[in-house]
Short mmCIF file of C-alpha atoms and ligand atoms in Angstrom, two decimals:
data_model
loop_
_atom_site.label_atom_id
_atom_site.label_comp_id
_atom_site.label_asym_id
_atom_site.label_seq_id
_atom_site.Cartn_x
_atom_site.Cartn_y
_atom_site.Cartn_z
CA MET A 213 63.26 -108.38 63.37
CA SER A 214 64.88 -111.00 65.68
CA ASP A 215 68.31 -111.57 66.08
CA ASP A 216 68.32 -114.90 66.42
CA ALA A 217 66.17 -115.93 63.33
CA LEU A 218 67.82 -118.14 60.61
CA LEU A 219 66.01 -116.66 58.02
CA ASP A 220 64.97 -113.12 58.24
CA ILE A 221 63.25 -111.74 55.00
CA ARG A 222 62.47 -107.79 55.25
CA ASP A 223 60.86 -105.78 52.66
CA LEU A 224 61.33 -108.07 49.86
CA ARG A 225 60.11 -107.14 46.73
CA VAL A 226 60.16 -109.94 43.74
CA THR A 227 59.18 -108.42 40.36
CA TYR A 228 58.34 -109.96 36.58
CA TRP A 229 58.92 -107.86 33.43
CA GLY A 230 57.29 -108.80 30.30
CA LYS A 231 58.88 -108.99 27.08
CA SER A 232 58.32 -106.11 24.76
CA LEU A 233 59.09 -105.68 21.28
CA LEU A 234 62.90 -106.11 20.50
CA GLY A 235 63.70 -107.59 23.88
CA PHE A 236 63.14 -104.83 25.85
CA ARG A 237 61.88 -105.07 29.20
CA GLY A 238 58.05 -104.96 29.15
CA LYS A 239 55.87 -103.86 32.21
CA ALA A 240 57.08 -104.38 35.50
CA PHE A 241 54.78 -106.88 37.77
CA ASP A 242 55.65 -107.18 41.75
CA ALA A 243 54.58 -110.33 42.55
CA VAL A 244 55.89 -109.98 45.88
CA LYS A 245 55.24 -106.03 47.52
CA GLY A 246 57.70 -105.76 50.45
CA ALA A 247 57.24 -108.80 52.52
CA ASN A 248 58.58 -109.44 55.78
CA LEU A 249 59.12 -112.80 57.48
CA SER A 250 60.82 -114.77 60.07
CA ILE A 251 61.95 -117.89 60.94
CA ARG A 252 64.16 -119.73 63.74
CA PRO A 253 65.89 -122.43 63.99
CA GLY A 254 64.25 -125.80 63.74
CA GLN A 255 60.80 -124.10 63.72
CA THR A 256 58.23 -123.77 61.32
CA LEU A 257 56.85 -120.92 58.99
CA GLY A 258 53.35 -122.22 57.58
CA LEU A 259 52.91 -119.69 54.48
CA VAL A 260 49.26 -119.61 53.19
CA GLY A 261 47.31 -118.22 50.72
CA GLU A 262 45.24 -118.47 47.71
CA SER A 263 46.87 -119.15 43.89
CA GLY A 264 49.08 -116.47 42.74
CA SER A 265 49.41 -114.27 45.71
CA GLY A 266 53.09 -114.77 45.46
CA LYS A 267 53.88 -117.91 47.93
CA SER A 268 56.23 -119.39 45.14
CA SER A 269 58.05 -116.17 44.50
CA ILE A 270 59.07 -115.44 47.89
CA ALA A 271 60.25 -119.49 48.04
CA ASN A 272 62.11 -119.01 44.58
CA ALA A 273 63.65 -115.89 46.09
CA VAL A 274 65.25 -117.91 48.85
CA LEU A 275 66.45 -120.35 46.73
CA GLY A 276 67.98 -117.78 44.99
CA LEU A 277 65.90 -118.84 41.62
CA VAL A 278 64.67 -115.66 41.05
CA PRO A 279 66.21 -112.54 41.87
CA ALA A 280 65.28 -110.25 44.70
CA ASN A 281 64.01 -106.33 42.87
CA GLY A 282 64.46 -105.05 46.61
CA GLY A 283 64.83 -106.22 50.45
CA THR A 284 67.11 -108.56 52.23
CA ILE A 285 67.02 -112.04 53.04
CA ARG A 286 69.25 -112.84 55.77
CA PHE A 287 70.30 -116.19 56.44
CA GLY A 288 72.61 -116.84 59.13
CA ASP A 289 75.28 -113.87 58.31
CA VAL A 290 74.64 -113.85 54.85
CA ASP A 291 72.24 -111.67 52.65
CA LEU A 292 70.70 -114.22 49.88
CA ALA A 293 68.83 -111.07 48.07
CA ALA A 294 72.27 -109.76 47.81
CA MET A 295 74.02 -112.35 45.65
CA LYS A 296 73.57 -112.22 42.32
CA THR A 297 75.04 -115.93 40.92
CA ARG A 298 74.53 -118.81 42.39
CA TYR A 299 74.94 -119.40 46.07
CA PRO A 300 78.27 -120.50 47.34
CA PRO A 301 78.28 -124.53 47.98
CA ASP A 302 78.42 -124.11 51.96
CA VAL A 303 75.09 -122.16 51.49
CA ARG A 304 73.57 -124.41 49.26
CA GLY A 305 74.16 -127.25 51.09
CA GLN A 306 71.93 -125.33 54.06
CA ILE A 307 68.92 -124.55 52.26
CA GLN A 308 67.37 -127.32 50.46
CA ALA A 309 63.87 -127.82 48.26
CA VAL A 310 60.88 -129.99 47.90
CA PHE A 311 58.70 -129.00 45.53
CA GLN A 312 54.91 -129.75 44.39
CA ASP A 313 54.94 -132.36 42.02
CA PRO A 314 56.76 -135.44 42.73
CA TYR A 315 56.27 -136.79 38.82
CA SER A 316 58.13 -133.99 37.24
CA SER A 317 60.36 -132.96 39.77
CA LEU A 318 62.53 -136.45 40.13
CA ASN A 319 64.59 -137.06 37.03
CA PRO A 320 63.34 -140.55 35.71
CA SER A 321 66.42 -142.06 34.39
CA MET A 322 68.00 -141.79 37.96
CA THR A 323 67.58 -144.57 40.32
CA VAL A 324 66.34 -143.71 44.12
CA GLU A 325 69.82 -144.02 45.07
CA ASP A 326 71.21 -141.82 42.55
CA ILE A 327 68.61 -139.05 43.47
CA VAL A 328 69.32 -139.41 47.07
CA THR A 329 72.65 -139.45 47.29
CA GLU A 330 72.99 -136.64 44.69
CA PRO A 331 73.74 -134.01 47.03
CA LEU A 332 76.09 -135.94 48.30
CA ARG A 333 77.92 -136.90 45.62
CA VAL A 334 77.80 -132.59 44.98
CA HIS A 335 78.71 -131.66 48.42
CA THR A 336 80.91 -134.02 50.09
CA THR A 337 83.90 -136.23 49.43
CA MET A 338 81.86 -139.83 50.49
CA SER A 339 83.27 -142.76 48.79
CA ARG A 340 80.42 -144.67 46.67
CA ALA A 341 79.85 -147.36 50.09
CA GLU A 342 79.53 -144.33 52.30
CA ARG A 343 76.80 -143.02 50.15
CA ARG A 344 74.96 -146.06 49.96
CA THR A 345 75.16 -146.83 53.58
CA ARG A 346 73.52 -143.05 54.06
CA ALA A 347 70.92 -143.61 51.28
CA VAL A 348 69.63 -146.41 53.03
CA GLU A 349 69.38 -144.28 56.35
CA LEU A 350 67.63 -141.59 54.64
CA LEU A 351 65.24 -143.74 53.09
CA GLY A 352 64.62 -144.93 56.67
CA LEU A 353 63.84 -141.62 57.55
CA VAL A 354 60.99 -141.79 54.98
CA SER A 355 59.78 -144.89 55.88
CA LEU A 356 61.28 -146.55 52.72
CA SER A 357 63.79 -148.87 52.60
CA GLU A 358 67.03 -150.56 50.71
CA GLU A 359 64.95 -152.46 48.39
CA HIS A 360 63.86 -149.54 46.78
CA LEU A 361 67.39 -148.39 45.96
CA GLU A 362 67.33 -149.59 42.74
CA ARG A 363 64.09 -148.55 41.57
CA HIS A 364 63.12 -145.66 39.21
CA PRO A 365 60.72 -142.73 40.44
CA HIS A 366 58.02 -144.07 37.64
CA GLN A 367 57.35 -147.32 40.00
CA PHE A 368 56.20 -145.25 42.88
CA SER A 369 52.99 -143.23 43.82
CA GLY A 370 52.81 -140.17 44.42
CA GLY A 371 53.35 -140.08 48.05
CA GLN A 372 56.53 -142.56 47.79
CA ARG A 373 57.89 -140.01 45.37
CA GLN A 374 57.69 -136.88 47.73
CA ARG A 375 59.08 -139.34 50.59
CA ILE A 376 62.11 -139.83 47.90
CA ALA A 377 62.20 -136.08 47.25
CA ILE A 378 62.12 -135.68 50.82
CA ALA A 379 65.05 -137.74 51.88
CA SER A 380 66.97 -135.98 49.24
CA ALA A 381 66.31 -132.57 50.68
CA LEU A 382 67.61 -134.34 53.72
CA ALA A 383 70.87 -135.88 53.25
CA LEU A 384 73.04 -133.19 53.78
CA ALA A 385 71.21 -132.18 57.02
CA PRO A 386 70.25 -128.90 56.02
CA LYS A 387 69.12 -125.80 58.22
CA LEU A 388 66.18 -125.11 56.26
CA ILE A 389 64.38 -126.85 53.96
CA VAL A 390 62.03 -124.76 51.49
CA LEU A 391 58.79 -126.94 50.89
CA ASP A 392 56.57 -125.36 48.27
CA GLU A 393 53.00 -127.06 48.30
CA PRO A 394 54.96 -130.49 49.23
CA VAL A 395 51.21 -132.41 49.49
CA SER A 396 49.10 -130.10 46.81
CA ALA A 397 49.17 -133.15 44.38
CA LEU A 398 48.43 -135.91 46.85
CA ASP A 399 44.92 -137.53 48.36
CA VAL A 400 43.84 -136.41 51.78
CA SER A 401 45.11 -139.58 53.49
CA THR A 402 48.88 -139.29 51.91
CA GLN A 403 48.87 -135.83 52.59
CA ASN A 404 48.45 -136.38 56.32
CA GLN A 405 50.85 -138.87 55.97
CA ILE A 406 53.48 -136.73 54.66
CA ILE A 407 52.86 -133.55 57.01
CA ASN A 408 53.24 -136.27 59.88
CA LEU A 409 56.42 -137.43 58.35
CA LEU A 410 57.90 -133.80 57.78
CA TYR A 411 56.79 -132.90 61.52
CA GLU A 412 58.87 -136.02 62.83
CA ARG A 413 61.87 -135.34 60.88
CA ARG A 414 62.16 -131.67 62.06
CA ASP A 415 61.62 -132.40 65.56
CA GLU A 416 64.38 -135.13 65.47
CA LEU A 417 66.62 -133.14 63.11
CA GLY A 418 66.42 -129.44 64.13
CA ILE A 419 65.77 -127.99 60.85
CA ALA A 420 63.32 -125.49 59.90
CA TYR A 421 60.63 -125.54 57.39
CA LEU A 422 59.35 -122.61 54.92
CA LEU A 423 56.63 -124.71 54.51
CA ILE A 424 54.06 -123.40 51.75
CA ALA A 425 50.25 -124.47 51.21
CA HIS A 426 47.25 -123.10 50.01
CA ASP A 427 44.88 -124.96 53.01
CA LEU A 428 45.59 -123.07 56.56
CA ALA A 429 44.03 -126.32 58.02
CA LEU A 430 46.59 -128.57 56.84
CA VAL A 431 49.48 -127.07 58.14
CA HIS A 432 48.70 -125.15 61.28
CA HIS A 433 49.52 -128.42 63.09
CA ILE A 434 53.21 -128.42 62.26
CA SER A 435 53.46 -124.73 61.79
CA ASP A 436 55.05 -122.70 64.81
CA ARG A 437 53.96 -119.64 63.08
CA ILE A 438 51.19 -118.69 60.02
CA ALA A 439 51.82 -116.08 57.37
CA VAL A 440 48.94 -115.31 54.90
CA MET A 441 49.67 -113.51 51.68
CA TYR A 442 47.06 -112.12 49.43
CA LEU A 443 48.34 -110.63 45.98
CA GLY A 444 51.81 -109.89 46.98
CA HIS A 445 51.18 -108.56 50.64
CA ILE A 446 51.69 -110.58 53.99
CA VAL A 447 48.00 -109.82 55.60
CA GLU A 448 48.61 -111.27 58.77
CA GLU A 449 51.51 -112.97 60.63
CA GLY A 450 51.55 -114.44 64.18
CA PRO A 451 51.60 -117.75 66.37
CA SER A 452 50.01 -120.90 64.56
CA ASP A 453 46.99 -121.60 67.09
CA ARG A 454 46.47 -117.75 67.65
CA VAL A 455 45.89 -117.40 63.47
CA TYR A 456 44.00 -120.53 63.21
CA ARG A 457 41.39 -120.04 66.40
CA ALA A 458 40.73 -116.66 65.80
CA PRO A 459 42.09 -115.03 62.40
CA ALA A 460 42.50 -111.60 62.30
CA HIS A 461 42.21 -110.17 58.64
CA PRO A 462 39.11 -110.49 56.63
CA TYR A 463 40.97 -112.21 54.19
CA THR A 464 41.95 -114.85 57.00
CA ARG A 465 38.39 -115.12 58.03
CA ALA A 466 37.93 -115.57 54.55
CA LEU A 467 40.23 -118.54 53.62
CA LEU A 468 38.92 -120.49 56.81
CA ASP A 469 35.67 -120.32 55.87
CA ALA A 470 36.48 -122.01 52.54
CA VAL A 471 37.31 -125.08 54.56
CA PRO A 472 34.86 -127.47 54.42
CA VAL A 473 32.75 -128.31 57.50
CA LEU A 474 31.03 -131.54 57.13
CA ASP A 475 27.59 -130.39 58.84
CA PRO A 476 26.31 -128.13 55.93
CA ASP A 477 24.08 -126.25 58.05
CA ALA A 478 27.01 -124.99 60.51
CA GLN A 479 28.78 -124.17 57.14
CA ARG A 480 25.83 -122.33 55.70
CA ARG A 481 25.27 -120.41 59.13
CA ARG A 482 29.27 -119.84 59.01
CA ARG A 483 29.09 -118.25 55.20
CA ALA A 484 26.35 -115.91 56.27
CA SER A 485 27.92 -114.54 59.06
CA ARG A 486 31.10 -113.61 57.39
CA LYS A 487 30.25 -113.19 53.95
CA ALA A 488 33.13 -111.90 51.68
CA ALA A 489 32.24 -110.22 48.20
CA PRO A 490 33.54 -111.74 45.46
CA ALA A 491 36.19 -109.70 43.98
CA ARG A 492 34.89 -106.69 41.76
CA GLU A 493 38.20 -106.03 39.78
CA THR A 494 41.00 -108.03 38.45
CA PRO A 495 43.35 -108.43 40.91
CA ARG A 496 46.10 -106.76 38.94
CA LEU A 497 44.46 -103.46 39.28
CA ALA A 498 44.70 -102.80 42.94
CA ALA A 499 47.53 -100.29 43.07
CA GLN A 500 47.44 -98.66 46.10
CA GLY A 501 45.56 -99.10 49.51
CA CYS A 502 44.45 -102.57 50.73
CA PRO A 503 44.91 -105.53 48.30
CA TYR A 504 41.78 -107.13 49.89
CA ARG A 505 40.17 -103.98 49.81
CA ASN A 506 37.55 -104.94 47.19
CA ARG A 507 36.28 -108.19 48.55
CA CYS A 508 36.22 -107.31 52.08
CA PRO A 509 32.87 -106.57 53.90
CA PHE A 510 34.60 -103.98 56.34
CA ALA A 511 35.88 -102.23 53.65
CA MET A 512 36.23 -98.44 54.54
CA PRO A 513 37.31 -95.12 52.53
CA ARG A 514 40.58 -94.98 53.87
CA CYS A 515 41.17 -98.63 52.77
CA GLU A 516 41.26 -97.53 49.32
CA ALA A 517 43.56 -94.81 49.76
CA GLN A 518 46.15 -96.11 52.19
CA LEU A 519 48.22 -99.42 52.53
CA PRO A 520 47.39 -100.66 56.00
CA PRO A 521 50.73 -101.16 57.97
CA ASP A 522 50.94 -103.92 60.09
CA TYR A 523 48.97 -103.87 63.52
CA PRO A 524 49.48 -105.92 66.71
CA VAL A 525 46.76 -108.53 67.31
CA ASP A 526 45.91 -110.02 70.48
CA GLY A 527 47.44 -113.42 71.29
CA GLY A 528 50.14 -112.52 69.35
CA GLY A 529 51.27 -111.55 65.30
CA THR A 530 50.39 -108.85 63.28
CA ALA A 531 47.48 -107.95 60.85
CA ALA A 532 47.69 -105.00 58.20
CA CYS A 533 44.37 -104.24 58.85
CA PHE A 534 43.18 -100.88 60.00
CA LEU A 535 40.58 -102.65 62.10
CA PHE A 536 42.91 -103.25 64.32
CA GLU A 537 44.63 -99.86 64.48
CA ALA A 538 43.36 -99.25 67.92
CA PRO A 539 45.53 -100.26 70.96
CA ALA A 540 45.50 -104.30 71.15
CA GLY A 541 42.52 -105.38 73.02
CA GLN A 542 40.39 -102.63 71.61
CA GLY A 543 40.75 -103.22 68.12
CA SER A 544 39.48 -107.04 67.99
CA ALA A 545 36.52 -106.02 70.44
CA ARG A 546 35.64 -103.30 67.49
CA LEU A 547 36.00 -106.26 65.09
CA ARG A 548 33.36 -108.10 66.88
CA LEU A 549 31.13 -105.32 67.24
CA VAL A 550 31.24 -105.00 63.51
CA GLN A 551 30.64 -107.94 62.40
CA ALA A 552 27.34 -108.91 65.21
N1 ADP B 807 58.10 -116.06 35.91
C1 ADP B 807 56.67 -115.10 35.84
N2 ADP B 807 56.44 -114.42 35.11
C2 ADP B 807 55.81 -113.86 35.19
N3 ADP B 807 54.78 -113.63 36.33
C3 ADP B 807 54.97 -114.41 36.78
C4 ADP B 807 55.97 -115.17 36.93
N4 ADP B 807 55.62 -116.26 38.11
C5 ADP B 807 54.75 -115.97 38.73
N5 ADP B 807 54.31 -114.70 38.33
C6 ADP B 807 53.20 -113.85 38.27
O1 ADP B 807 53.30 -113.57 40.16
C7 ADP B 807 52.19 -113.71 40.79
C8 ADP B 807 52.54 -114.74 41.99
O2 ADP B 807 52.83 -116.25 41.36
P1 ADP B 807 53.15 -117.13 42.36
O3 ADP B 807 54.65 -116.44 43.31
O4 ADP B 807 53.82 -118.38 41.88
O5 ADP B 807 52.02 -117.58 43.53
P2 ADP B 807 51.35 -118.85 44.41
O6 ADP B 807 52.96 -119.49 44.29
O7 ADP B 807 51.10 -118.32 45.51
O8 ADP B 807 50.35 -119.32 43.43
C9 ADP B 807 50.83 -114.62 39.80
O9 ADP B 807 50.38 -113.51 39.45
C10 ADP B 807 51.88 -115.39 38.78
O10 ADP B 807 50.88 -114.99 37.54
MG1 MG B 808 53.07 -121.67 44.19
#
């Protein structure tokens, strides 16, 4: 889409094959069904959607942990999707990752110093002393200190372990960090601390984030743009504030309704005004048409037959929903009418 993008994903398809007898490939399942996404240098794309929608499959395709079965993942001037083997060292150093579970992603037998400096050992010619100096700097970036260097992961809380993982991801000053549900395993106050920490480091260091979460409310402050996934499709994408304040796709609306509101009456009113029907079939059976049609209160006959393309939305971005087929402006007006 944009030439100045750091990461530009076009028509990405990620497929898993079941195993049949004799080890032949079994039935194919497309976890990502042709996704388009773009991130500019230093910016954050929040990728949200419920569990199983394909968020990690996109993250893992970017990281080269699962192969792309179609499409392109342009990073700078290379196509990551076309690289069959491990990425060359210069590319690997520019893309780092932080995963959900700080309990299992850190090697328990390593010290914090080993963990934080591992990327430096692999990718640079720094001496041990230089690496230690850099490790202290990196711990400072995540509000830990030199005294933590000799300790092991089990001596830290979940939030502190995630800080260690972030310090390690920052070690090589990457251009992109893929964060796959980095705070989902943490309690709410720790979640906010880690999100704020990421926000501050991003602006200071000019790093772009692909930030995956299932909670839109949690990541909209830090995200420049938000993409919403449902059953392997990006159903909506746009400027973070617009998506959060004026969600267009019926699924994004339902996703925001899942965020608890303190006033129970307001919550009830909101639910009643937007009720999303429960799924009437198992998600994997939806082969053609809109992936959301069976839960959508606005579903029309054509939603069964045809996958809606991306339509522009007032305020920026797109929604893959026929309600927005009219020229921007009229489409949103129509959706308000249907709801009233
Ligand atoms: N290694 C795998 N083999 C087979 N199916 C998988 C594999 N990984 C994920 N899936 C399936 O792909 C779909 C998307 O999974 P995932 O990308 O992990 O979604 P999310 O991160 O949004 O929860 C799910 O239906 C999941 O069961
Ligand atoms: Mg996931």
